[in-house]
Coordinates of C-alpha atoms and ligand atoms in Angstrom, one line a residue:
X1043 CA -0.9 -35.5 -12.3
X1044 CA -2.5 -32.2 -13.1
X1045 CA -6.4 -32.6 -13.2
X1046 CA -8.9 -30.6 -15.3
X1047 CA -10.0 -28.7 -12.1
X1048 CA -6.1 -27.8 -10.8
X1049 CA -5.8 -26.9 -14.9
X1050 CA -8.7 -25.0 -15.1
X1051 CA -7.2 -23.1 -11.7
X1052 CA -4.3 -22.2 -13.2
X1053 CA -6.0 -21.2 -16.9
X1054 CA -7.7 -18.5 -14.5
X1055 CA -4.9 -17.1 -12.6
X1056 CA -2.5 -17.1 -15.6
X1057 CA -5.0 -15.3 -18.2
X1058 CA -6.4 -12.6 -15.7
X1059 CA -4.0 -12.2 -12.6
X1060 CA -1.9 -9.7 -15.3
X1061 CA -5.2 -7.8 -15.3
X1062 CA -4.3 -6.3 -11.8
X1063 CA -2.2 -3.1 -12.3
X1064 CA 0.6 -2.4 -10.1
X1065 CA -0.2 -0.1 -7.1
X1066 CA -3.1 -2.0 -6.5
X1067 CA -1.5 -4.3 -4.2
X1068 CA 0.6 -4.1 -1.4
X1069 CA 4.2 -4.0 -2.1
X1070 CA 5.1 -6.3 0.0
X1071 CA 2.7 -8.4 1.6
X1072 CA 1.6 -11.3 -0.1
X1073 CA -2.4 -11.2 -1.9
X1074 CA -3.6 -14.1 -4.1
X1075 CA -2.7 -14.0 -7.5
X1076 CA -6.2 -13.3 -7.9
X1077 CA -10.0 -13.5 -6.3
X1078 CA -10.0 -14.9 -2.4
X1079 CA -6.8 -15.6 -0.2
X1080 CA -7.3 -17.0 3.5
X1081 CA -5.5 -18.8 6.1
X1082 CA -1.5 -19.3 5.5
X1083 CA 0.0 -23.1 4.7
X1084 CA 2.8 -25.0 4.0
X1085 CA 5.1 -21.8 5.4
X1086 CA 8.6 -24.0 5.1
X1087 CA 11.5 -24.0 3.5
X1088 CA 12.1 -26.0 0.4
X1089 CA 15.6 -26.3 -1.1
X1090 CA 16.6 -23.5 0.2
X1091 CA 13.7 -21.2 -0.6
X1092 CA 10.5 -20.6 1.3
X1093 CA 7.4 -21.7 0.2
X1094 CA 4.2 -20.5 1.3
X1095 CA 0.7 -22.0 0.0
X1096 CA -2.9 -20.5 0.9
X1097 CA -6.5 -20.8 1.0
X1098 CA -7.4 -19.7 -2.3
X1099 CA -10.8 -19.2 -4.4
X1100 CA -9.3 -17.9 -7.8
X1101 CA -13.0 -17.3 -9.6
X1102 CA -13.7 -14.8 -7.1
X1103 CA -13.3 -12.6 -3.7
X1104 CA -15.3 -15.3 -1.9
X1105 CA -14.4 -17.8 0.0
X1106 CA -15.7 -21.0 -2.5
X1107 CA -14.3 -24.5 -2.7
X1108 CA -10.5 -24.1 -0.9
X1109 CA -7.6 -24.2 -3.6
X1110 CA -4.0 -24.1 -2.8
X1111 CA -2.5 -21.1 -4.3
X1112 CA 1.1 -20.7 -3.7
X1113 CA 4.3 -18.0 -3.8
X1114 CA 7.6 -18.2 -2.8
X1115 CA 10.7 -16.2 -1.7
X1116 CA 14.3 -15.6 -0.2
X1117 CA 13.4 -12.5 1.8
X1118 CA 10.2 -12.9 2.9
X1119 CA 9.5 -9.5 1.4
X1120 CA 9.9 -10.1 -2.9
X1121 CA 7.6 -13.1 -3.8
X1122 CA 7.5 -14.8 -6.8
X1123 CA 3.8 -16.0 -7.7
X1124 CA 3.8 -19.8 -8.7
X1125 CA 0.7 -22.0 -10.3
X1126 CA -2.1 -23.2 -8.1
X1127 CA -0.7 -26.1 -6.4
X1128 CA -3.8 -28.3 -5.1
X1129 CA -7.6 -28.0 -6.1
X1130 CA -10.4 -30.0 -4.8
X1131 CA -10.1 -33.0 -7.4
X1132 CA -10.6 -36.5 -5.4
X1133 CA -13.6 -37.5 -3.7
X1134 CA -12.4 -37.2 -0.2
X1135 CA -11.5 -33.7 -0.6
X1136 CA -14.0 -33.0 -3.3
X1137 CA -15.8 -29.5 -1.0
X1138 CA -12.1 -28.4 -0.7
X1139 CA -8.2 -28.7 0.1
X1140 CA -8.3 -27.1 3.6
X1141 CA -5.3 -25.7 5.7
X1142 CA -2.3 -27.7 6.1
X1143 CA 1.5 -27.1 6.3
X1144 CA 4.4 -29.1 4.5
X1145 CA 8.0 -30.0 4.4
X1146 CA 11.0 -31.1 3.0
X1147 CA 11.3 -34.4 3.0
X1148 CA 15.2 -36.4 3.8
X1149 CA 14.8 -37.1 -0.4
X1150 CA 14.4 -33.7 -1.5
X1151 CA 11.0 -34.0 -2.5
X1152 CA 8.2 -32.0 -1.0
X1153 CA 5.3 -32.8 1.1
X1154 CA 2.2 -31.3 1.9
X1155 CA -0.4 -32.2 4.5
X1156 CA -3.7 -30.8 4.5
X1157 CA -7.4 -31.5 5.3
X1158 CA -9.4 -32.9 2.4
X1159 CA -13.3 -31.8 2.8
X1160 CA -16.2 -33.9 1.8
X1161 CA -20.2 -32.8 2.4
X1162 CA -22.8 -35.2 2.9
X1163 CA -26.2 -35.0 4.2
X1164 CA -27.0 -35.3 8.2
X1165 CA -29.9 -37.5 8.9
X1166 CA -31.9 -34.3 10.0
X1167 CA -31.0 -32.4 6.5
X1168 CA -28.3 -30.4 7.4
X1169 CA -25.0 -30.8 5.4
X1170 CA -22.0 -31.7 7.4
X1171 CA -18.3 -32.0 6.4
X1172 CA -16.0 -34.7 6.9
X1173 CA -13.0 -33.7 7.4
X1174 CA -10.0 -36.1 7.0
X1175 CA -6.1 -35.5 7.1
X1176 CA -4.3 -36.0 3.3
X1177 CA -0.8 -35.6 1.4
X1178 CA 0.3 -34.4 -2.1
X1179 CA 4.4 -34.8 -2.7
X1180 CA 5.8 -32.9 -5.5
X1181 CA 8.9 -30.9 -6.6
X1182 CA 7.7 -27.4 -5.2
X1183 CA 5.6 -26.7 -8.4
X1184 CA 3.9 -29.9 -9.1
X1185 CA 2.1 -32.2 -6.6
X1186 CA 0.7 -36.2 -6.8
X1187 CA -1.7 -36.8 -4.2
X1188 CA -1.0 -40.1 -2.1
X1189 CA -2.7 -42.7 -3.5
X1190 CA -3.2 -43.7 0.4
X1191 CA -5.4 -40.8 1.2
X1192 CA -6.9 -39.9 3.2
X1193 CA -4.2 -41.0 6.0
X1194 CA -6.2 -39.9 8.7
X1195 CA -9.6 -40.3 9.5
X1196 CA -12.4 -40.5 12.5
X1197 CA -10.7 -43.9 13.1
X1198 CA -8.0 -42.0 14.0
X1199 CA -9.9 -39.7 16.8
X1200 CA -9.5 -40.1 20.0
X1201 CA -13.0 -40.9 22.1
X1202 CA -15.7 -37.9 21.5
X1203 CA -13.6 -36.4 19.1
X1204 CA -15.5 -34.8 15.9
X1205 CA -15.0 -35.8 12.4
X1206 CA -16.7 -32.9 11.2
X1207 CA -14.4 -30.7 12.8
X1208 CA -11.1 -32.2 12.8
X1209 CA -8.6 -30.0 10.7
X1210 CA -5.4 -27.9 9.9
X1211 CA -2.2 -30.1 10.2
X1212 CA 0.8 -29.0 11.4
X1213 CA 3.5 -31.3 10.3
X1214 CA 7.0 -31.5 11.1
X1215 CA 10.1 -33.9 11.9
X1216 CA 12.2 -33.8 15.2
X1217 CA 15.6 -34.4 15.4
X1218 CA 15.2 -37.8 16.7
X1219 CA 14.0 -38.5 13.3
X1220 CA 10.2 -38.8 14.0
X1221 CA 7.6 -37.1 12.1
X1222 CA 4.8 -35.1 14.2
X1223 CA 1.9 -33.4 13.6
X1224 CA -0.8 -31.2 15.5
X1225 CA -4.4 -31.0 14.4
X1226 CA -7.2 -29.1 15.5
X1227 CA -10.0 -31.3 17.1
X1228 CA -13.8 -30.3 19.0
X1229 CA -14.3 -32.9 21.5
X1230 CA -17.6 -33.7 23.7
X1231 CA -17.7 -30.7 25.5
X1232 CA -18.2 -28.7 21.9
X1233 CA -15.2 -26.9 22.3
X1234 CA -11.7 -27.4 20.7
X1235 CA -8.6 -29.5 21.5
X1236 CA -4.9 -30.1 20.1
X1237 CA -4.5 -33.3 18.9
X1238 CA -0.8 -34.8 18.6
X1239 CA 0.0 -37.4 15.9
X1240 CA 3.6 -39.4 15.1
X1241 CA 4.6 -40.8 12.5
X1242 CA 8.3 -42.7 11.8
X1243 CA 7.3 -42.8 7.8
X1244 CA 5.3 -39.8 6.8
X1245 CA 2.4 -42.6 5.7
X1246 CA 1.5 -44.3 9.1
X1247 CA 0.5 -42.2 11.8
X1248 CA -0.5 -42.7 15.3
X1249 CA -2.6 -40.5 17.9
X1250 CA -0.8 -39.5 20.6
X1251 CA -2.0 -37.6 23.2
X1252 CA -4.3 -34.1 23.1
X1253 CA -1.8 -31.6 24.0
X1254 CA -4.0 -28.9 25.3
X1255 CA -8.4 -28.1 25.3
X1256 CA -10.0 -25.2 25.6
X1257 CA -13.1 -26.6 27.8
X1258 CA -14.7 -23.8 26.9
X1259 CA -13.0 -21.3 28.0
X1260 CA -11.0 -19.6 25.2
X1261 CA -13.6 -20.3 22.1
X1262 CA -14.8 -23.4 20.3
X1263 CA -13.3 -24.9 17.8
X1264 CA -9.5 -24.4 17.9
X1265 CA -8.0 -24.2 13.9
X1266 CA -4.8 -24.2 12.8
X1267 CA -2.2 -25.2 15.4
X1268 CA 1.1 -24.5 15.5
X1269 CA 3.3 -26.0 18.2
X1270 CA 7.4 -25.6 18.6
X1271 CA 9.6 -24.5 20.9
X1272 CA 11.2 -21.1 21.2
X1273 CA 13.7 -20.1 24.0
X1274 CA 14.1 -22.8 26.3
X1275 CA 9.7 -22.5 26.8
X1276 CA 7.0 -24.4 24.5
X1277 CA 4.7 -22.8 22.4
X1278 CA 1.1 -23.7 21.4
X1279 CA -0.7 -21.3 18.9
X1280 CA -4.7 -21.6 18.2
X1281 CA -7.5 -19.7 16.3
X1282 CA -10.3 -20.5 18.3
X1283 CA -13.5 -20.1 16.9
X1284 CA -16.7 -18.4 18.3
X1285 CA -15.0 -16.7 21.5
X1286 CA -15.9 -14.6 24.0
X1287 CA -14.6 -11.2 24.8
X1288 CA -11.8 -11.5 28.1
X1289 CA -10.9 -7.8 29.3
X1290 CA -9.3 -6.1 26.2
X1291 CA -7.3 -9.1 25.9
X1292 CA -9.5 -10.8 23.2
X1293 CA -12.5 -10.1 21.5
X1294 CA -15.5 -11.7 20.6
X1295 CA -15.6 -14.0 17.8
X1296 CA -12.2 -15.6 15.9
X1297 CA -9.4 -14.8 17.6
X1298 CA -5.7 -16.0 18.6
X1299 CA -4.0 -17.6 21.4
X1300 CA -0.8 -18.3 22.3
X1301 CA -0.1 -20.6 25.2
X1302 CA 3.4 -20.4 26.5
X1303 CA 4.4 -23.4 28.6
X1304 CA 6.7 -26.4 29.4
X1305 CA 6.9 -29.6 27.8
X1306 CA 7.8 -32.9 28.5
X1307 CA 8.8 -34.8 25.3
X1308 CA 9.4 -38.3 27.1
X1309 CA 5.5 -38.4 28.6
X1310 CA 4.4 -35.1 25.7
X1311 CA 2.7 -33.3 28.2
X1312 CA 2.4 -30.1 27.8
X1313 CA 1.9 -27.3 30.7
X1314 CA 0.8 -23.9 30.2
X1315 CA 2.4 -21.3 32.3
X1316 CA 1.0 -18.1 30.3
X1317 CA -1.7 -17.4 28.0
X1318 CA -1.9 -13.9 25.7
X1319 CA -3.3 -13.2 22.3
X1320 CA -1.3 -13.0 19.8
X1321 CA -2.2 -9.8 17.9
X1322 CA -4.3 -6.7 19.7
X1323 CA -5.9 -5.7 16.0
X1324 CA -8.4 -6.1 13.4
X1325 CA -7.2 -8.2 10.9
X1326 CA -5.0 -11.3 12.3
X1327 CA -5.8 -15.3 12.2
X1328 CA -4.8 -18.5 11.6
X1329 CA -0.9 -17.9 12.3
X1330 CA 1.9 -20.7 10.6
X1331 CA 5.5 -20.5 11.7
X1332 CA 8.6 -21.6 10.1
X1333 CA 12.4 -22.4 11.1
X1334 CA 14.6 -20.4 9.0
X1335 CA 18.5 -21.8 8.4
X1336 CA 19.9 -19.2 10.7
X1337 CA 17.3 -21.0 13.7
X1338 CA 14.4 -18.1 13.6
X1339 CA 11.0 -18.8 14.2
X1340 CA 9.2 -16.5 11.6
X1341 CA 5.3 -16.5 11.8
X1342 CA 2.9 -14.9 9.1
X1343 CA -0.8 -15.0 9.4
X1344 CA -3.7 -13.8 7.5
X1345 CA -4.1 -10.3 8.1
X1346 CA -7.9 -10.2 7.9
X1347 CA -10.9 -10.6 10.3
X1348 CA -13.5 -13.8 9.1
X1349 CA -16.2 -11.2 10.9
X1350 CA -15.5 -8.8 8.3
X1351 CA -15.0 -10.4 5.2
X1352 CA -18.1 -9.2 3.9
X1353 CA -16.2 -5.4 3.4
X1354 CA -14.7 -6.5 -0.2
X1355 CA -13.8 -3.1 -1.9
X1356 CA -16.2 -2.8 -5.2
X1357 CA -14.8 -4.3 -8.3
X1358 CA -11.8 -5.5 -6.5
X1359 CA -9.5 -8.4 -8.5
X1360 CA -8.2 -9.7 -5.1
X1361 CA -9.1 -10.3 -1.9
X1362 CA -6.9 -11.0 1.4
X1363 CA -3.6 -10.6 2.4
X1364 CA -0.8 -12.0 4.8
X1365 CA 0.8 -9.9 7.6
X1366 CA 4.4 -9.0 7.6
X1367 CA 6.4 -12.2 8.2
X1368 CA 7.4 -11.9 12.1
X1369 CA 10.2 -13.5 13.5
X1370 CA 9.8 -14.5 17.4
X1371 CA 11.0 -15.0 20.9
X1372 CA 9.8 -15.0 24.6
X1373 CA 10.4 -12.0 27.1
X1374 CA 9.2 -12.0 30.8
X1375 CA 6.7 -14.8 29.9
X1376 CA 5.7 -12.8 26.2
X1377 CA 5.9 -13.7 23.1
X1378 CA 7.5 -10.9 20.9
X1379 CA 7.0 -10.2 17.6
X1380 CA 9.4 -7.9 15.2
X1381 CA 9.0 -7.7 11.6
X1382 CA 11.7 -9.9 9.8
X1383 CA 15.0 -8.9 9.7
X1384 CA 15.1 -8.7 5.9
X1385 CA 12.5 -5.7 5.9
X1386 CA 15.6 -3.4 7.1
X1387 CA 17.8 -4.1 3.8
X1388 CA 14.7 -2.5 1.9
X1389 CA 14.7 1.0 4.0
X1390 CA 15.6 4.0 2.1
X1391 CA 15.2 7.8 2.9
X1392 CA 15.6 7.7 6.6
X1393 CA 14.2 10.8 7.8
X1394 CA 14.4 11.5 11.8
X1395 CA 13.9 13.8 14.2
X1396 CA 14.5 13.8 18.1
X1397 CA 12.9 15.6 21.2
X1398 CA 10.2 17.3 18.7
X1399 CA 7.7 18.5 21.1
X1400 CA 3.8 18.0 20.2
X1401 CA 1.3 20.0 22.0
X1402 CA -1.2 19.9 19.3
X1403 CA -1.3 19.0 15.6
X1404 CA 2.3 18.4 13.9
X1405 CA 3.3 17.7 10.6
X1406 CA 7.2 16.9 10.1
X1407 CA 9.1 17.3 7.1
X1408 CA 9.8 14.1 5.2
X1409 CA 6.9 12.5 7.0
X1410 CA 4.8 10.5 4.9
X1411 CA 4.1 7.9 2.5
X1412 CA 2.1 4.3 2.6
X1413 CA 5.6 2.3 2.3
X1414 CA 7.0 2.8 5.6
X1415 CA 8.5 1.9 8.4
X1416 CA 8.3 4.3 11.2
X1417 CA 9.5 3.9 14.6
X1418 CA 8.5 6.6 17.4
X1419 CA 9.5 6.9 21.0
X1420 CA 6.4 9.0 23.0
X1421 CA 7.2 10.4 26.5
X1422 CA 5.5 12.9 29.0
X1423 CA 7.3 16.6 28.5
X1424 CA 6.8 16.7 32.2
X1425 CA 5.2 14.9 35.1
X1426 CA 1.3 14.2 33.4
X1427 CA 1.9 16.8 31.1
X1428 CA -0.9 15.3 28.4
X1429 CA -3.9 13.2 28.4
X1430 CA -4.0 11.7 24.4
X1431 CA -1.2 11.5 22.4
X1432 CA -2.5 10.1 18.0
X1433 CA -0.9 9.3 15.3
X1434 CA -2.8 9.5 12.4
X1435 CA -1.6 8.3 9.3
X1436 CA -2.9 7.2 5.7
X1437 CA -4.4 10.8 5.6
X1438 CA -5.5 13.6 3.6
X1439 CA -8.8 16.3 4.2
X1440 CA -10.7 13.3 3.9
X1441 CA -8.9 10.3 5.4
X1442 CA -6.8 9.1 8.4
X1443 CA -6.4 6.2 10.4
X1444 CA -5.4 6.6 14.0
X1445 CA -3.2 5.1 16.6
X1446 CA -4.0 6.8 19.6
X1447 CA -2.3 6.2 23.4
X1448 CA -4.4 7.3 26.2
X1449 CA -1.4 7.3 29.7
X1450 CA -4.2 8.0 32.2
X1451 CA -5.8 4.1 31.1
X1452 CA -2.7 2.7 29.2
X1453 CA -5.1 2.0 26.1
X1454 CA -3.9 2.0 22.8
X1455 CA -6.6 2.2 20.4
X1456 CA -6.3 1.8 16.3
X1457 CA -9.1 3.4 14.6
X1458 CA -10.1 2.9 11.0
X1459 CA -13.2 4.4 10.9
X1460 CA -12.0 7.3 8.4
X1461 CA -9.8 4.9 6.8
X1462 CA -12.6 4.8 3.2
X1463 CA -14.1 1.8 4.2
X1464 CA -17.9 2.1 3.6
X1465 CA -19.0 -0.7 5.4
X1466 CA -20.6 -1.2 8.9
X1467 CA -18.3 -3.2 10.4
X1468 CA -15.2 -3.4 13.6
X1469 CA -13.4 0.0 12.5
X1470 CA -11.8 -0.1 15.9
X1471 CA -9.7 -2.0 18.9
X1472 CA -8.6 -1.0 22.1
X1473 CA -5.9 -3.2 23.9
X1474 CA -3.7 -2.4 27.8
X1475 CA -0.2 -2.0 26.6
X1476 CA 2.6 -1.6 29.4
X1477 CA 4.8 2.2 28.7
X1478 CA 8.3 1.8 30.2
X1479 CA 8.9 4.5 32.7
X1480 CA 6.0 6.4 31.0
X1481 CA 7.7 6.1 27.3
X1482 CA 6.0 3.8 24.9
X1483 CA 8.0 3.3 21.3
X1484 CA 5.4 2.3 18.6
X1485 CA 6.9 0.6 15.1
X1486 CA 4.4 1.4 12.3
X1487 CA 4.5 -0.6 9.1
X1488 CA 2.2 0.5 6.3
X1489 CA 2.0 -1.3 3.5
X1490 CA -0.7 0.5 1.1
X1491 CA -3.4 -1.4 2.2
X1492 CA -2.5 -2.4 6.0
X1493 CA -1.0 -0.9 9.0
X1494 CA 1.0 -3.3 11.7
X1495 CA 1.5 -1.6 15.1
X1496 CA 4.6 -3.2 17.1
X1497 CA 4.5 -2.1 20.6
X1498 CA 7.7 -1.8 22.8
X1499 CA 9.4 -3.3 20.7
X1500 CA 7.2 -6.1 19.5
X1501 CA 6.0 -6.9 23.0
X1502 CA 2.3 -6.4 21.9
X1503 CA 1.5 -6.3 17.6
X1504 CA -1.6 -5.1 16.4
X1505 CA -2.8 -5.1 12.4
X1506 CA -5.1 -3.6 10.5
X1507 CA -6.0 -3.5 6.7
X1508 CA -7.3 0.0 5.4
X1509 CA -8.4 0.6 1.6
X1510 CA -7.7 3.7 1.6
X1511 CA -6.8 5.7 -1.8
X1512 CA -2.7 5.9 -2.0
X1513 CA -3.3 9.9 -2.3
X1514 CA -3.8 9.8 1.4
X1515 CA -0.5 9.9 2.4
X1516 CA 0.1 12.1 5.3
X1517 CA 1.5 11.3 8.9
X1518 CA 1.1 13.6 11.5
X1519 CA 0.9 13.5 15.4
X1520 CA -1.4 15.1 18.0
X1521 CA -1.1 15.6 21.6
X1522 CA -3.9 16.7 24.4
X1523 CA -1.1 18.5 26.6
X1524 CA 2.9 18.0 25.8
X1525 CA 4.8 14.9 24.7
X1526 CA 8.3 14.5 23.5
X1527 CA 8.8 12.4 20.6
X1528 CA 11.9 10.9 18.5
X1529 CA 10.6 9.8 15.0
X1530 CA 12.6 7.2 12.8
X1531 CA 11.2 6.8 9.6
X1532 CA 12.4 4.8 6.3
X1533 CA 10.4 4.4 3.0
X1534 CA 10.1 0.6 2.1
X1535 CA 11.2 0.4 -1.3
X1536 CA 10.8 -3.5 -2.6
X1537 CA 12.5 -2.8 -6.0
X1538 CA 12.9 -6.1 -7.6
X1539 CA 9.2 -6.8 -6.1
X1540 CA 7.2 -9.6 -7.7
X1541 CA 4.5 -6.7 -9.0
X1542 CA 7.1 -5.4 -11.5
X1543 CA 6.6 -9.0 -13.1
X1544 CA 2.6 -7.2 -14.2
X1545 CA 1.8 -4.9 -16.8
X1546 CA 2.6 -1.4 -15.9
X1547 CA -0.3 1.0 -15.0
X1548 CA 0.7 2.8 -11.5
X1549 CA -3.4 4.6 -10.8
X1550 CA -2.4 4.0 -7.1
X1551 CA -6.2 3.4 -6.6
X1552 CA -7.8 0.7 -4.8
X1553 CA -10.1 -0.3 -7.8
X1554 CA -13.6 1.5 -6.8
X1555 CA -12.1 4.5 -5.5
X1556 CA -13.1 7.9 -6.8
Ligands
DQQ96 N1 -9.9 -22.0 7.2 C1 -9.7 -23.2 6.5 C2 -9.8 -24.3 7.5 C3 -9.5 -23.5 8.8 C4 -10.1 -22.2 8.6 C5 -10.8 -23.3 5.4 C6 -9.5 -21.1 9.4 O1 -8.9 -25.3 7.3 O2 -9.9 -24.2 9.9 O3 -10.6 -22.3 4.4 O4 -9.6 -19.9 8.9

């Protein structure tokens, strides 16, 4: 059943969604049909297509009471925008249809599992949410909510466990036919935990065991798990909330973790062996993986900073997008990330150059554009022959952003502070990265509005969204001393892309701009 407020969702996106010209998206990264976009769910495949949902607010670019908006595609680059799929319509999730995830289910039809929200007044006058676990089952357009919800609730807690923060289901079903889900928990000590759930009928569910806790010590609150395994190891991803800075491996504030262990699925214990962030950037959180027919794990995340959502571009229609869809393995005890296969069927122009030398500022023929995908390989002309080696791209007299590489410290630093941004907020992040007998390949996908850094060949990712005016469109390299550099460099041309589906009117402007 479609209720007035789902209705009333999709009356909004359908009548002024149109209104946002081409050229003022990204071309291939997904953004809400219109107003706020956060956190990724449902990523899955359904009938042979995948789906992906998200945190949506059509009204405005705020984050208000959490719709489901929702897209699909076969590529993971070309998405077709669908109607609003939940809204915040029942009086368990009446303050809003949280993160979740969803699946096909053994009778074709499609489920999806998500946090409802409901507010109520603390005895001391704050408002708290309850936050309990719910379903909706529909035909990949159209969802019913169970008439059972909300299927999980504090009942369902283990001891100390908090119903106010208890959220983000991660569904899935093994192959020995049982259901599971992870969901994000804070237990006594205030910090967060990884609850596992089972289920033989997708309707009764049992707590299992907590998988894995932070006691403190990477962040509070853990959201949106993700759990599956990926060459022969086990793999737990969090968003932790409120953390504190360790080294240059994470920041201060929301960040993301991925624990690489063992696990045990007779006793489900799980065992960490290694513990990294997963990307070194700005604008990265809440990751959600998927299986893909061919047996990839693919990951997408919102490519956006909670810290520095206050930075909406004046008079913009939409706000928030998804990174490049990643697909994943383990290396030495890493997890790697590469952009999707599919991104290489949509190169064109291949421009390249090898052994160019850069002792100061260098511009290359055929270098530039903001719908790329550039790979460069950065050596030493000679033993410690430079100090700083940038490049800047995005730019014109006015703006650049920069990817700089200090060998000295091993730093890699992006730097958005020229990027048009007017706002005072994180313009910058350093991270260690690891050169390989002193070379260091860097793959640079820019997508109008973003740039995604994939270090030694996706060893270490980093992302960043810049609203910077399309004009900007340079690339060029820098060097304190002598490198050598091999450039390979493709224009991303997404031709059947969903944004031909709008009205035509190509300004190229980030609405505000000039
Ligand atoms: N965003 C959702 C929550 C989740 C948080 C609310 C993470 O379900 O924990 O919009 O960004």
């Amino acid at each position: 059943m479609i209720s007035e407020t789902l209705q009333k969702a999709r009356g909004f996106e359908a009548k002024y969604a149109p209104f946002i010209p081409n050229g003022q998206r990204p071309a291939f990264h997904v953004t809400p049909a219109i107003g706020w976009m956060n956190d990724p769910n449902g990523f899955s495949l359904y009938q042979g297509e995948y789906h992906l949902f998200y945190q949506y607010h059509p009204y405005s670019c705020q984050w208000g009471p959490m719709h489901w908006g929702h897209v699909k595609t076969r590529d993971f680059l070309r998405w077709e925008y669908l109607p609003a799929a939940l809204a915040p319509d029942m009086e368990y999730d009446q303050n809003g249809c949280f993160s979740g995830s969803a699946m096909e289910l053994p009778d074709g039809r499609q489920l999806l599992v998500y946090t409802g929200v409901r507010r109520r007044l603390s005895p001391d006058g704050r408002t708290e949410e309850i936050q309990t676990q719910c379903q909706a089952i529909g035909d990949g357009v159209n969802y019913d909510k169970c008439p059972a919800n909300p299927m999980l609730t504090d009942r369902d807690l283990p001891a100390g466990g908090s119903a106010l923060d208890f959220r983000d289901p991660k569904a899935w079903r093994d192959g020995d036919g049982v259901y599971r889900m992870v969901v994000g928990n804070r237990t006594r000590d205030g910090s967060g935990a990884v609850l596992l759930y089972e289920s033989r009928d997708v309707q009764n569910w049992r707590f299992v065991t907590t998988l894995d806790a932070s006691h403190n010590q990477y962040g509070r609150m853990w959201e949106c798990p993700d759990f599956f395994p990926l060459d022969g190891k086990q793999v737990l991803l969090v968003s932790p909330q409120e953390m504190s800075p360790i080294g240059l491996e994470f920041h201060a504030g929301n960040g993301t973790v991925c624990f690489i262990g063992s696990y045990d699925p007779e006793t489900r214990q799980f065992r960490r062996e290694h513990v990294q962030a997963i990307d070194y950037g700005i604008d990265f959180y809440a990751p959600q993986t998927l299986l893909t027919p061919d047996g990839r794990r693919v990951m997408i995340a919102w490519m956006q900073n909670w810290s520095t959502t206050c930075a909406v571009p004046h008079d913009c229609r939409w706000f928030g997008q998804m990174s490049l869809p990643r697909e994943l393995h383990i290396r030495n005890g890493r997890l790697i990330q590469t952009p999707v296969r599919e991104l290489e069927a949509f190169r064109r122009d291949r421009v390249s150059y090898q052994n160019v030398l850069v002792n100061g500022e260098t511009y290359l023929h055929g270098l530039r554009g903001r719908m790329v995908d550039m790979t460069i390989n950065v050596r030493p002309a000679s033993r410690d022959s430079y100090t700083c080696f940038r490049v800047n791209v995005a730019r014109d007299g006015e703006f650049v952003t920069t990817i700089r590489y200090k060998p000295d410290t091993s730093i890699l630093k992006i730097d958005r502070t020229r990027s048009g941004s007017n706002a005072d907020i994180v313009h910058t992040r350093s991270f260690l990265v690891r050169p390989r007998d002193g070379e260091l390949e860097l793959r640079i996908v820019l997508d109008r509005y973003s740039v995604e850094v994939f270090v030694n060949g996706g060893e270490q990712a980093a992302s960043a969204v810049i609203y910077t005016p399309q004009e900007a469109d340079a690339i060029s390299f820098d060097a304190e001393g002598s490198v050598l550099v091999d450039v390979e460099k493709y224009d991303i041309v997404c031709s059947e892309s969903s944004e031909e589906r709008r009205p035509p009117n190509e300004t190229g402007h980030y609405p505000g701009h000039r």
